[in-house]
Amino acid sequence: MLLRYCRKFKTPEYKQKSLFEYLQQAYANHFPRDYEAHLETLVDACIEFDAPRLLRPLLEEARKNEYLKNEPEFAIIMMNVFYDVFRDLPGAISQGHQFLSRNRKTSVELKLLKLYLMKKTPEKARELHNKLKGAIDVGDWLRMEADILECEGKYQDAIDAIESIPDRRDFAERFTTELSFLELKMNAPDKALIRCKTFLEERSFAPCLSGQIINYEYAKQMDGGKIAKDRISSVADVTDDEMIKGVCHSMLGQDNQAIKVIKAEGEKRFSQIDGCLRWPVFSRQSKEISAIRDELLKAKRSLSDLSVS
């Protein structure tokens, strides 16, 4: 909760005391069952507030900890660090394989599947996906199927997979953004427009419904219409998500601000760049985003590259 507060107000301090003092105290005094949760929060704070001097010793100490060696949560932390901080997607995948060579854990397999999709190797993702059938909830399995089909460019098949999820509770709330995203990807803005409009009209176009509003307004634009700038501005005003703010800047024609946000967020978490390149709404900036990605990869890092001073 404290990290969320600091992230929202973009400050590493709370009541004139460093966020890291609070987190390190909690980490030092954790109960054993909370070890991984405290570590994950502390690592996330280091990434958010660019604190490599704290991140490096923290990870070096954790990697020597025998308790953590066989913990799937720690494997996932390291996979995230390799991808987001070191900008090393193959290294993140290797971390997952190293863990799975000793232990088979569904959570690590799911993370590895997602990394294969980010690497655009859906055939590798499908190998894992087939093994997970029956091991995870059928709804989760079908969502993974949809992600693989999206990666393969089979957008209608991905939509069909989501539509076949048997649990229909709150279906529109859970899947309108994802389904309209796929409709935009398959160049069917008319379908995305109808889907989002039906959903949003029943909810008074509440600005907190950022994904649905963005897809609705972008579908209008793709279909030859004009976006409601005041509506997009309202989304930007209420969201705490910097990348959503970047999307809003892009839709409002504020390209310099959009690129500034994308670069800043990508420097924190490299996976954000790859995520941006999937979004239809960033199609105008795809060249600039790809250039940012290339520049960040030139500065690819390892644990020993992180400063401790």
GROMACS .gro file of C-alpha atoms in nm:
model
  309
    1MET     CA    1   0.000   0.000   0.000
    2LEU     CA    2   0.286   0.238   0.084
    3LEU     CA    3   0.454   0.165  -0.250
    4ARG     CA    4   0.126   0.240  -0.430
    5TYR     CA    5   0.105   0.574  -0.249
    6CYS     CA    6   0.461   0.668  -0.343
    7ARG     CA    7   0.409   0.557  -0.703
    8LYS     CA    8   0.090   0.764  -0.729
    9PHE     CA    9   0.253   1.080  -0.597
   10LYS     CA   10   0.590   1.008  -0.766
   11THR     CA   11   0.792   1.035  -0.449
   12PRO     CA   12   1.022   0.787  -0.272
   13GLU     CA   13   0.938   0.941   0.065
   14TYR     CA   14   0.652   0.918   0.312
   15LYS     CA   15   0.627   1.142   0.620
   16GLN     CA   16   0.983   1.268   0.564
   17LYS     CA   17   1.119   0.914   0.569
   18SER     CA   18   1.250   0.712   0.276
   19LEU     CA   19   1.018   0.448   0.134
   20PHE     CA   20   1.314   0.210   0.135
   21GLU     CA   21   1.361   0.247   0.510
   22TYR     CA   22   1.004   0.125   0.563
   23LEU     CA   23   1.040  -0.159   0.314
   24GLN     CA   24   1.381  -0.275   0.437
   25GLN     CA   25   1.254  -0.279   0.793
   26ALA     CA   26   0.956  -0.492   0.688
   27TYR     CA   27   1.185  -0.719   0.486
   28ALA     CA   28   1.430  -0.764   0.775
   29ASN     CA   29   1.150  -0.846   1.020
   30HIS     CA   30   0.932  -1.060   0.792
   31PHE     CA   31   0.777  -1.388   0.895
   32PRO     CA   32   0.913  -1.675   0.683
   33ARG     CA   33   0.584  -1.721   0.500
   34ASP     CA   34   0.601  -1.358   0.379
   35TYR     CA   35   0.961  -1.366   0.257
   36GLU     CA   36   0.890  -1.366  -0.118
   37ALA     CA   37   0.613  -1.106  -0.093
   38HIS     CA   38   0.838  -0.860   0.091
   39LEU     CA   39   1.124  -0.927  -0.150
   40GLU     CA   40   0.900  -0.872  -0.453
   41THR     CA   41   0.775  -0.539  -0.315
   42LEU     CA   42   1.128  -0.421  -0.236
   43VAL     CA   43   1.254  -0.517  -0.582
   44ASP     CA   44   0.955  -0.342  -0.742
   45ALA     CA   45   1.031  -0.025  -0.543
   46CYS     CA   46   1.396  -0.035  -0.654
   47ILE     CA   47   1.285  -0.058  -1.018
   48GLU     CA   48   1.019   0.212  -0.982
   49PHE     CA   49   1.250   0.464  -0.818
   50ASP     CA   50   1.573   0.371  -0.999
   51ALA     CA   51   1.765   0.250  -0.693
   52PRO     CA   52   2.033   0.014  -0.835
   53ARG     CA   53   2.255   0.067  -0.530
   54LEU     CA   54   1.987  -0.113  -0.328
   55LEU     CA   55   1.878  -0.360  -0.596
   56ARG     CA   56   2.218  -0.516  -0.659
   57PRO     CA   57   2.303  -0.617  -0.298
   58LEU     CA   58   1.944  -0.722  -0.242
   59LEU     CA   59   1.953  -0.964  -0.536
   60GLU     CA   60   2.305  -1.085  -0.459
   61GLU     CA   61   2.200  -1.173  -0.105
   62ALA     CA   62   1.875  -1.336  -0.219
   63ARG     CA   63   2.052  -1.556  -0.477
   64LYS     CA   64   2.267  -1.705  -0.200
   65ASN     CA   65   1.963  -1.787   0.012
   66GLU     CA   66   1.900  -2.164   0.009
   67TYR     CA   67   1.537  -2.114   0.110
   68LEU     CA   68   1.468  -1.908  -0.202
   69LYS     CA   69   1.644  -2.138  -0.447
   70ASN     CA   70   1.342  -2.361  -0.496
   71GLU     CA   71   1.073  -2.098  -0.449
   72PRO     CA   72   0.875  -2.024  -0.769
   73GLU     CA   73   0.803  -1.667  -0.655
   74PHE     CA   74   1.176  -1.593  -0.648
   75ALA     CA   75   1.223  -1.750  -0.992
   76ILE     CA   76   0.952  -1.518  -1.127
   77ILE     CA   77   1.114  -1.217  -0.957
   78MET     CA   78   1.443  -1.299  -1.132
   79MET     CA   79   1.267  -1.354  -1.466
   80ASN     CA   80   1.112  -1.008  -1.432
   81VAL     CA   81   1.445  -0.852  -1.335
   82PHE     CA   82   1.623  -1.005  -1.633
   83TYR     CA   83   1.354  -0.879  -1.871
   84ASP     CA   84   1.273  -0.539  -1.722
   85VAL     CA   85   1.601  -0.428  -1.563
   86PHE     CA   86   1.868  -0.614  -1.760
   87ARG     CA   87   1.668  -0.590  -2.087
   88ASP     CA   88   1.759  -0.952  -2.149
   89LEU     CA   89   1.454  -1.148  -2.261
   90PRO     CA   90   1.654  -1.464  -2.353
   91GLY     CA   91   1.815  -1.444  -2.007
   92ALA     CA   92   1.471  -1.422  -1.844
   93ILE     CA   93   1.362  -1.731  -2.037
   94SER     CA   94   1.681  -1.910  -1.929
   95GLN     CA   95   1.604  -1.829  -1.565
   96GLY     CA   96   1.267  -1.998  -1.604
   97HIS     CA   97   1.418  -2.308  -1.762
   98GLN     CA   98   1.683  -2.333  -1.490
   99PHE     CA   99   1.414  -2.338  -1.224
  100LEU     CA  100   1.194  -2.586  -1.411
  101SER     CA  101   1.489  -2.822  -1.452
  102ARG     CA  102   1.475  -2.866  -1.072
  103ASN     CA  103   1.104  -2.814  -1.000
  104ARG     CA  104   0.788  -2.813  -1.204
  105LYS     CA  105   0.567  -2.527  -1.090
  106THR     CA  106   0.266  -2.404  -1.282
  107SER     CA  107   0.324  -2.037  -1.198
  108VAL     CA  108   0.675  -2.045  -1.349
  109GLU     CA  109   0.546  -2.231  -1.657
  110LEU     CA  110   0.280  -1.962  -1.706
  111LYS     CA  111   0.540  -1.686  -1.674
  112LEU     CA  112   0.767  -1.864  -1.921
  113LEU     CA  113   0.478  -1.901  -2.166
  114LYS     CA  114   0.417  -1.525  -2.154
  115LEU     CA  115   0.787  -1.455  -2.211
  116TYR     CA  116   0.785  -1.678  -2.518
  117LEU     CA  117   0.496  -1.471  -2.652
  118MET     CA  118   0.689  -1.148  -2.589
  119LYS     CA  119   0.977  -1.308  -2.781
  120LYS     CA  120   0.727  -1.383  -3.061
  121THR     CA  121   0.784  -1.758  -3.051
  122PRO     CA  122   0.426  -1.887  -3.022
  123GLU     CA  123   0.532  -2.243  -3.105
  124LYS     CA  124   0.736  -2.258  -2.783
  125ALA     CA  125   0.446  -2.104  -2.590
  126ARG     CA  126   0.211  -2.365  -2.732
  127GLU     CA  127   0.434  -2.650  -2.613
  128LEU     CA  128   0.396  -2.525  -2.256
  129HIS     CA  129   0.028  -2.448  -2.308
  130ASN     CA  130  -0.045  -2.806  -2.410
  131LYS     CA  131   0.122  -2.933  -2.093
  132LEU     CA  132  -0.089  -2.700  -1.880
  133LYS     CA  133  -0.424  -2.834  -2.000
  134GLY     CA  134  -0.602  -2.971  -1.696
  135ALA     CA  135  -0.343  -2.820  -1.459
  136ILE     CA  136  -0.502  -2.474  -1.457
  137ASP     CA  137  -0.856  -2.339  -1.466
  138VAL     CA  138  -1.019  -2.385  -1.807
  139GLY     CA  139  -1.089  -2.011  -1.829
  140ASP     CA  140  -0.723  -1.928  -1.768
  141TRP     CA  141  -0.621  -2.194  -2.021
  142LEU     CA  142  -0.849  -2.042  -2.285
  143ARG     CA  143  -0.713  -1.693  -2.217
  144MET     CA  144  -0.363  -1.827  -2.275
  145GLU     CA  145  -0.490  -1.989  -2.595
  146ALA     CA  146  -0.620  -1.648  -2.704
  147ASP     CA  147  -0.282  -1.487  -2.632
  148ILE     CA  148  -0.104  -1.749  -2.843
  149LEU     CA  149  -0.353  -1.705  -3.128
  150GLU     CA  150  -0.305  -1.328  -3.112
  151CYS     CA  151   0.071  -1.378  -3.139
  152GLU     CA  152   0.007  -1.594  -3.446
  153GLY     CA  153  -0.206  -1.319  -3.600
  154LYS     CA  154  -0.526  -1.527  -3.572
  155TYR     CA  155  -0.736  -1.255  -3.414
  156GLN     CA  156  -1.082  -1.397  -3.483
  157ASP     CA  157  -0.974  -1.734  -3.344
  158ALA     CA  158  -0.847  -1.552  -3.034
  159ILE     CA  159  -1.185  -1.381  -2.996
  160ASP     CA  160  -1.360  -1.716  -3.033
  161ALA     CA  161  -1.138  -1.867  -2.761
  162ILE     CA  162  -1.232  -1.592  -2.516
  163GLU     CA  163  -1.599  -1.613  -2.610
  164SER     CA  164  -1.590  -1.986  -2.529
  165ILE     CA  165  -1.483  -1.929  -2.167
  166PRO     CA  166  -1.756  -2.107  -1.965
  167ASP     CA  167  -1.760  -1.871  -1.666
  168ARG     CA  168  -1.987  -1.587  -1.784
  169ARG     CA  169  -1.993  -1.395  -1.457
  170ASP     CA  170  -1.906  -1.027  -1.517
  171PHE     CA  171  -1.798  -1.128  -1.867
  172ALA     CA  172  -1.827  -0.779  -2.016
  173GLU     CA  173  -1.630  -0.621  -1.730
  174ARG     CA  174  -1.356  -0.880  -1.764
  175PHE     CA  175  -1.321  -0.901  -2.140
  176THR     CA  176  -1.457  -0.595  -2.324
  177THR     CA  177  -1.114  -0.430  -2.336
  178GLU     CA  178  -0.940  -0.746  -2.454
  179LEU     CA  179  -1.201  -0.836  -2.715
  180SER     CA  180  -1.219  -0.484  -2.859
  181PHE     CA  181  -0.836  -0.475  -2.865
  182LEU     CA  182  -0.839  -0.789  -3.082
  183GLU     CA  183  -1.106  -0.637  -3.307
  184LEU     CA  184  -0.885  -0.332  -3.355
  185LYS     CA  185  -0.589  -0.561  -3.432
  186MET     CA  186  -0.794  -0.739  -3.702
  187ASN     CA  187  -0.888  -0.401  -3.851
  188ALA     CA  188  -1.254  -0.428  -3.755
  189PRO     CA  189  -1.311  -0.093  -3.577
  190ASP     CA  190  -1.686  -0.110  -3.642
  191LYS     CA  191  -1.709  -0.421  -3.423
  192ALA     CA  192  -1.491  -0.268  -3.150
  193LEU     CA  193  -1.701   0.048  -3.162
  194ILE     CA  194  -2.029  -0.137  -3.109
  195ARG     CA  195  -1.884  -0.356  -2.832
  196CYS     CA  196  -1.734  -0.068  -2.637
  197LYS     CA  197  -2.030   0.165  -2.690
  198THR     CA  198  -2.273  -0.096  -2.555
  199PHE     CA  199  -2.054  -0.148  -2.250
  200LEU     CA  200  -1.982   0.221  -2.182
  201GLU     CA  201  -2.333   0.358  -2.229
  202GLU     CA  202  -2.455   0.131  -1.950
  203ARG     CA  203  -2.184   0.278  -1.724
  204SER     CA  204  -2.211   0.646  -1.819
  205PHE     CA  205  -1.866   0.647  -1.982
  206ALA     CA  206  -1.699   0.661  -1.639
  207PRO     CA  207  -1.340   0.789  -1.690
  208CYS     CA  208  -1.201   0.507  -1.476
  209LEU     CA  209  -1.293   0.265  -1.758
  210SER     CA  210  -0.975   0.363  -1.938
  211GLY     CA  211  -0.920   0.058  -2.159
  212GLN     CA  212  -1.275   0.052  -2.291
  213ILE     CA  213  -1.285   0.430  -2.352
  214ILE     CA  214  -0.948   0.431  -2.529
  215ASN     CA  215  -1.051   0.145  -2.757
  216TYR     CA  216  -1.388   0.309  -2.824
  217GLU     CA  217  -1.237   0.644  -2.918
  218TYR     CA  218  -0.960   0.486  -3.123
  219ALA     CA  219  -1.218   0.273  -3.306
  220LYS     CA  220  -1.406   0.593  -3.391
  221GLN     CA  221  -1.085   0.742  -3.528
  222MET     CA  222  -1.006   0.430  -3.733
  223ASP     CA  223  -1.361   0.440  -3.870
  224GLY     CA  224  -1.313   0.797  -3.995
  225GLY     CA  225  -1.464   0.979  -3.698
  226LYS     CA  226  -1.323   1.225  -3.446
  227ILE     CA  227  -1.229   1.137  -3.091
  228ALA     CA  228  -1.391   1.310  -2.794
  229LYS     CA  229  -1.086   1.494  -2.663
  230ASP     CA  230  -1.252   1.592  -2.337
  231ARG     CA  231  -1.327   1.225  -2.267
  232ILE     CA  232  -0.965   1.122  -2.330
  233SER     CA  233  -0.843   1.411  -2.114
  234SER     CA  234  -1.069   1.289  -1.832
  235VAL     CA  235  -0.914   0.942  -1.855
  236ALA     CA  236  -0.566   1.096  -1.831
  237ASP     CA  237  -0.672   1.301  -1.528
  238VAL     CA  238  -0.802   1.008  -1.322
  239THR     CA  239  -0.550   0.733  -1.404
  240ASP     CA  240  -0.238   0.658  -1.200
  241ASP     CA  241  -0.098   0.447  -1.485
  242GLU     CA  242   0.174   0.641  -1.665
  243MET     CA  243   0.144   0.433  -1.981
  244ILE     CA  244  -0.228   0.509  -2.000
  245LYS     CA  245  -0.135   0.878  -1.976
  246GLY     CA  246   0.105   0.818  -2.264
  247VAL     CA  247  -0.176   0.665  -2.471
  248CYS     CA  248  -0.392   0.970  -2.398
  249HIS     CA  249  -0.114   1.206  -2.506
  250SER     CA  250  -0.083   1.011  -2.831
  251MET     CA  251  -0.458   1.025  -2.901
  252LEU     CA  252  -0.465   1.398  -2.829
  253GLY     CA  253  -0.185   1.455  -3.081
  254GLN     CA  254   0.068   1.537  -2.808
  255ASP     CA  255   0.335   1.315  -2.962
  256ASN     CA  256   0.636   1.461  -2.779
  257GLN     CA  257   0.472   1.402  -2.441
  258ALA     CA  258   0.366   1.051  -2.544
  259ILE     CA  259   0.719   0.954  -2.649
  260LYS     CA  260   0.862   1.108  -2.331
  261VAL     CA  261   0.633   0.892  -2.117
  262ILE     CA  262   0.702   0.577  -2.321
  263LYS     CA  263   1.078   0.628  -2.295
  264ALA     CA  264   1.067   0.695  -1.920
  265GLU     CA  265   0.851   0.389  -1.851
  266GLY     CA  266   1.060   0.172  -2.085
  267GLU     CA  267   1.378   0.272  -1.905
  268LYS     CA  268   1.220   0.149  -1.581
  269ARG     CA  269   1.067  -0.167  -1.722
  270PHE     CA  270   1.180  -0.280  -2.065
  271SER     CA  271   0.872  -0.503  -2.107
  272GLN     CA  272   0.663  -0.186  -2.133
  273ILE     CA  273   0.825  -0.110  -2.469
  274ASP     CA  274   0.733  -0.449  -2.610
  275GLY     CA  275   0.382  -0.401  -2.472
  276CYS     CA  276   0.349  -0.066  -2.650
  277LEU     CA  277   0.444  -0.221  -2.983
  278ARG     CA  278   0.139  -0.450  -2.955
  279TRP     CA  279  -0.109  -0.164  -2.910
  280PRO     CA  280  -0.293  -0.042  -3.222
  281VAL     CA  281  -0.330   0.299  -3.060
  282PHE     CA  282   0.048   0.351  -3.080
  283SER     CA  283   0.070   0.262  -3.450
  284ARG     CA  284   0.165   0.621  -3.545
  285GLN     CA  285   0.460   0.609  -3.307
  286SER     CA  286   0.576   0.256  -3.386
  287LYS     CA  287   0.900   0.373  -3.553
  288GLU     CA  288   0.989   0.598  -3.261
  289ILE     CA  289   0.907   0.325  -3.009
  290SER     CA  290   1.117   0.072  -3.202
  291ALA     CA  291   1.405   0.321  -3.201
  292ILE     CA  292   1.373   0.362  -2.823
  293ARG     CA  293   1.379  -0.017  -2.791
  294ASP     CA  294   1.697  -0.039  -2.998
  295GLU     CA  295   1.867   0.229  -2.790
  296LEU     CA  296   1.775   0.057  -2.464
  297LEU     CA  297   1.908  -0.274  -2.594
  298LYS     CA  298   2.241  -0.108  -2.668
  299ALA     CA  299   2.256  -0.035  -2.295
  300LYS     CA  300   2.170  -0.394  -2.200
  301ARG     CA  301   2.279  -0.463  -1.841
  302SER     CA  302   2.373  -0.739  -1.601
  303LEU     CA  303   2.372  -0.758  -1.222
  304SER     CA  304   2.738  -0.653  -1.203
  305ASP     CA  305   2.659  -0.339  -1.408
  306LEU     CA  306   2.428  -0.201  -1.138
  307SER     CA  307   2.590   0.068  -0.929
  308VAL     CA  308   2.629   0.013  -0.555
  309SER     CA  309   2.751   0.365  -0.478
   0.00000   0.00000   0.00000
